[in-house]
mmCIF file of C-alpha atoms in Angstrom:
data_model
loop_
_atom_site.group_PDB
_atom_site.id
_atom_site.type_symbol
_atom_site.label_atom_id
_atom_site.label_comp_id
_atom_site.label_asym_id
_atom_site.label_seq_id
_atom_site.Cartn_x
_atom_site.Cartn_y
_atom_site.Cartn_z
ATOM 1 C CA MET F 1153 0.192 -0.099 -0.074
ATOM 2 C CA ALA F 1154 1.501 3.375 -1.163
ATOM 3 C CA ASN F 1155 -0.476 5.656 1.070
ATOM 4 C CA PRO F 1156 0.351 5.031 5.179
ATOM 5 C CA LEU F 1157 -2.363 6.654 5.752
ATOM 6 C CA VAL F 1158 -4.926 4.520 3.656
ATOM 7 C CA ALA F 1159 -3.009 1.751 5.817
ATOM 8 C CA PHE F 1160 -3.821 3.311 9.157
ATOM 9 C CA THR F 1161 -6.998 3.445 8.443
ATOM 10 C CA LEU F 1162 -7.923 0.284 6.975
ATOM 11 C CA ILE F 1163 -6.152 -1.572 9.934
ATOM 12 C CA LYS F 1164 -8.241 0.533 12.511
ATOM 13 C CA ARG F 1165 -11.332 -0.423 10.763
ATOM 14 C CA LEU F 1166 -10.295 -3.528 10.577
ATOM 15 C CA GLN F 1167 -9.390 -3.918 13.889
ATOM 16 C CA SER F 1168 -11.155 -1.739 16.008
ATOM 17 C CA GLU F 1169 -14.210 -0.102 14.341
ATOM 18 C CA TRP F 1170 -15.483 -3.550 13.294
ATOM 19 C CA LEU F 1171 -15.125 -4.807 16.818
ATOM 20 C CA ASN F 1172 -16.846 -1.998 18.226
ATOM 21 C CA LEU F 1173 -19.434 -1.861 16.095
ATOM 22 C CA ILE F 1174 -19.817 -5.676 16.303
ATOM 23 C CA TYR F 1175 -20.159 -5.247 20.183
ATOM 24 C CA SER F 1176 -22.345 -2.142 19.883
ATOM 25 C CA ASP F 1177 -25.624 -1.949 21.828
ATOM 26 C CA GLU F 1178 -26.958 -0.236 18.658
ATOM 27 C CA ALA F 1179 -26.457 -3.584 16.471
ATOM 28 C CA GLN F 1180 -29.327 -5.051 17.861
ATOM 29 C CA GLU F 1181 -30.713 -7.006 14.744
ATOM 30 C CA ASN F 1182 -28.663 -9.916 13.182
ATOM 31 C CA THR F 1183 -26.055 -9.247 16.478
ATOM 32 C CA GLN F 1184 -25.813 -13.317 17.029
ATOM 33 C CA ALA F 1185 -24.760 -13.730 13.146
ATOM 34 C CA PHE F 1186 -22.483 -10.373 13.091
ATOM 35 C CA ARG F 1187 -20.660 -11.707 16.162
ATOM 36 C CA SER F 1188 -20.088 -15.483 15.118
ATOM 37 C CA GLY F 1189 -18.991 -14.533 11.668
ATOM 38 C CA TYR F 1190 -16.533 -12.094 13.544
ATOM 39 C CA GLU F 1191 -15.247 -14.433 15.705
ATOM 40 C CA GLU F 1192 -14.737 -16.918 13.261
ATOM 41 C CA VAL F 1193 -12.674 -14.740 11.241
ATOM 42 C CA GLU F 1194 -10.774 -13.277 14.037
ATOM 43 C CA LYS F 1195 -9.919 -17.143 15.159
ATOM 44 C CA GLU F 1196 -8.445 -17.487 11.688
ATOM 45 C CA GLY F 1197 -5.870 -14.771 12.520
ATOM 46 C CA SER F 1198 -6.555 -12.925 9.225
ATOM 47 C CA LEU F 1199 -7.749 -9.585 10.789
ATOM 48 C CA PRO F 1200 -5.284 -6.949 12.563
ATOM 49 C CA LYS F 1201 -4.643 -6.914 16.095
ATOM 50 C CA LEU F 1202 -4.167 -4.400 18.441
ATOM 51 C CA GLU F 1203 -0.831 -4.331 18.012
ATOM 52 C CA ASP F 1204 -0.853 -3.510 14.434
ATOM 53 C CA LEU F 1205 -2.984 -0.791 14.666
ATOM 54 C CA GLN F 1206 -0.180 0.454 17.601
ATOM 55 C CA GLY F 1207 2.504 -0.135 15.167
ATOM 56 C CA ALA F 1208 0.715 1.904 12.285
ATOM 57 C CA ALA F 1209 -0.048 4.713 14.564
ATOM 58 C CA LYS F 1210 3.985 4.297 15.794
ATOM 59 C CA GLY F 1211 4.778 4.485 12.054
ATOM 60 C CA LEU F 1212 2.988 7.876 11.427
ATOM 61 C CA MET F 1213 4.601 9.696 14.309
ATOM 62 C CA ARG F 1214 7.931 8.253 12.724
ATOM 63 C CA LEU F 1215 6.845 9.715 9.235
ATOM 64 C CA GLN F 1216 5.824 12.884 11.006
ATOM 65 C CA ASP F 1217 9.519 13.361 12.639
ATOM 66 C CA VAL F 1218 11.488 11.793 9.741
ATOM 67 C CA TYR F 1219 9.964 14.242 6.942
ATOM 68 C CA ALA F 1220 8.742 17.070 9.412
ATOM 69 C CA LEU F 1221 5.333 16.421 8.204
ATOM 70 C CA GLN F 1222 2.444 19.050 9.865
ATOM 71 C CA VAL F 1223 -0.056 17.025 11.757
ATOM 72 C CA GLY F 1224 -2.937 19.404 10.024
ATOM 73 C CA GLY F 1225 -1.660 18.197 6.894
ATOM 74 C CA LEU F 1226 -1.554 14.496 7.692
ATOM 75 C CA VAL F 1227 -5.491 14.641 9.197
ATOM 76 C CA ARG F 1228 -6.520 16.098 5.617
ATOM 77 C CA GLY F 1229 -4.432 13.681 3.849
ATOM 78 C CA HIS F 1230 -1.856 15.584 2.807
ATOM 79 C CA PHE F 1231 2.121 15.008 3.470
ATOM 80 C CA GLN F 1232 3.294 18.357 4.056
ATOM 81 C CA ARG F 1233 6.114 20.278 5.692
ATOM 82 C CA ILE F 1234 6.359 24.206 6.244
ATOM 83 C CA THR F 1235 8.802 25.603 4.187
ATOM 84 C CA ASP F 1236 9.465 29.313 4.647
ATOM 85 C CA GLY F 1237 6.089 29.657 6.099
ATOM 86 C CA LYS F 1238 4.118 27.968 3.670
ATOM 87 C CA PRO F 1239 3.152 24.460 3.242
ATOM 88 C CA ILE F 1240 5.099 22.138 0.659
ATOM 89 C CA ASP F 1241 3.624 18.823 -0.301
ATOM 90 C CA ILE F 1242 6.612 16.082 -0.324
ATOM 91 C CA TYR F 1243 4.485 13.641 -0.809
ATOM 92 C CA SER F 1244 0.903 13.200 -3.330
ATOM 93 C CA PRO F 1245 -0.637 10.311 -2.946
ATOM 94 C CA THR F 1246 -3.143 8.942 -5.917
ATOM 95 C CA VAL F 1247 -5.919 8.707 -3.498
ATOM 96 C CA SER F 1248 -5.873 10.984 -0.263
ATOM 97 C CA VAL F 1249 -7.852 9.890 2.625
ATOM 98 C CA PRO F 1250 -8.540 12.371 5.463
ATOM 99 C CA LEU F 1251 -8.785 11.258 9.141
ATOM 100 C CA SER F 1252 -11.361 11.624 11.591
ATOM 101 C CA GLY F 1253 -11.210 12.646 15.039
ATOM 102 C CA ASP F 1254 -11.216 9.019 16.181
ATOM 103 C CA ASP F 1255 -8.235 8.283 14.209
ATOM 104 C CA CYS F 1256 -6.336 11.020 15.582
ATOM 105 C CA PHE F 1257 -7.478 10.176 18.705
ATOM 106 C CA LEU F 1258 -6.288 6.783 18.339
ATOM 107 C CA VAL F 1259 -3.095 8.437 17.228
ATOM 108 C CA GLY F 1260 -2.505 10.762 20.363
ATOM 109 C CA LYS F 1261 -3.725 7.885 23.013
ATOM 110 C CA VAL F 1262 -0.819 5.435 21.387
ATOM 111 C CA ALA F 1263 1.585 8.475 22.066
ATOM 112 C CA TYR F 1264 0.158 9.014 25.461
ATOM 113 C CA GLU F 1265 0.580 5.413 26.629
ATOM 114 C CA LEU F 1266 4.235 5.550 25.283
ATOM 115 C CA GLU F 1267 4.485 8.724 27.598
ATOM 116 C CA ASP F 1268 5.509 10.620 24.024
ATOM 117 C CA TYR F 1269 3.711 13.945 25.365
ATOM 118 C CA TYR F 1270 4.889 15.984 22.010
ATOM 119 C CA HIS F 1271 3.201 13.822 19.611
ATOM 120 C CA SER F 1272 0.162 12.667 22.148
ATOM 121 C CA VAL F 1273 -0.528 16.670 21.808
ATOM 122 C CA GLN F 1274 -0.541 17.886 18.401
ATOM 123 C CA TRP F 1275 -2.504 14.422 17.572
ATOM 124 C CA LEU F 1276 -5.104 15.171 20.371
ATOM 125 C CA GLU F 1277 -5.611 18.748 19.478
ATOM 126 C CA GLU F 1278 -6.620 17.576 15.965
ATOM 127 C CA SER F 1279 -8.913 14.985 17.797
ATOM 128 C CA VAL F 1280 -10.559 17.651 19.924
ATOM 129 C CA ARG F 1281 -10.752 20.070 16.531
ATOM 130 C CA LEU F 1282 -12.309 17.222 14.552
ATOM 131 C CA PHE F 1283 -14.976 15.743 17.027
ATOM 132 C CA ARG F 1284 -16.040 19.520 18.331
ATOM 133 C CA GLY F 1285 -17.022 19.565 14.364
ATOM 134 C CA ALA F 1286 -19.004 17.129 13.939
ATOM 135 C CA GLY F 1287 -21.063 18.597 16.522
ATOM 136 C CA GLY F 1288 -20.332 15.868 19.580
ATOM 137 C CA GLU F 1289 -21.878 13.230 17.696
ATOM 138 C CA TRP F 1290 -20.928 9.923 18.384
ATOM 139 C CA SER F 1291 -20.391 6.944 16.251
ATOM 140 C CA PRO F 1292 -20.613 3.460 17.479
ATOM 141 C CA GLU F 1293 -17.307 2.444 15.831
ATOM 142 C CA ASN F 1294 -15.494 5.018 17.513
ATOM 143 C CA GLU F 1295 -13.024 4.346 20.282
ATOM 144 C CA GLY F 1296 -12.972 7.789 22.052
ATOM 145 C CA THR F 1297 -15.263 10.666 22.230
ATOM 146 C CA LEU F 1298 -14.588 14.340 22.746
ATOM 147 C CA GLU F 1299 -13.776 13.792 26.443
ATOM 148 C CA ASP F 1300 -11.575 11.279 26.761
ATOM 149 C CA ALA F 1301 -9.620 13.222 24.294
ATOM 150 C CA LEU F 1302 -9.650 16.670 26.282
ATOM 151 C CA ASP F 1303 -9.101 14.141 28.999
ATOM 152 C CA HIS F 1304 -5.934 12.635 27.511
ATOM 153 C CA LEU F 1305 -4.596 16.308 26.177
ATOM 154 C CA ALA F 1306 -5.030 17.911 29.466
ATOM 155 C CA PHE F 1307 -2.936 15.457 30.907
ATOM 156 C CA SER F 1308 -0.631 15.793 27.885
ATOM 157 C CA HIS F 1309 0.005 19.278 28.648
ATOM 158 C CA PHE F 1310 0.561 18.984 31.970
ATOM 159 C CA LYS F 1311 3.246 16.420 30.966
ATOM 160 C CA VAL F 1312 5.229 18.818 28.488
ATOM 161 C CA CYS F 1313 4.636 21.881 31.176
ATOM 162 C CA LEU F 1314 3.036 24.490 28.680
ATOM 163 C CA PHE F 1315 1.423 25.764 31.555
ATOM 164 C CA CYS F 1316 4.587 26.148 33.986
ATOM 165 C CA THR F 1317 5.317 30.133 34.891
#
């Protein structure tokens, strides 16, 4: 897969979103058939595991560091860095995939759990912006909420001591 954002969103969809949807209260009809089908595919080992999703999130953060990519650009599906105060595309994939607030929350949460508060602040700020832009609507496949993102963001800000005097 040429686009790391497509890879990340596909792994996320197959790992956490599908799992959250199958086991949600909203999936009342055909729930048993969905669950048994999911569990059968899961036993085969053909679905990504949580470690795969966390690895994809770490990979996005590595790309961000190596190529000085802007999180805001990545969220819109663009691989950009700032040069002379202007965003410059350094890679233009044939398919541009924007990230959701939940996607950003997951990357920020992985950074948070690694105690990488530099990255967690950037990704969680984008998550909060996107969750707020969605009007606070929650979807059953989402792992995080605006409240979760704000909670993790507050502690991340504390840890990087942005509010120290």
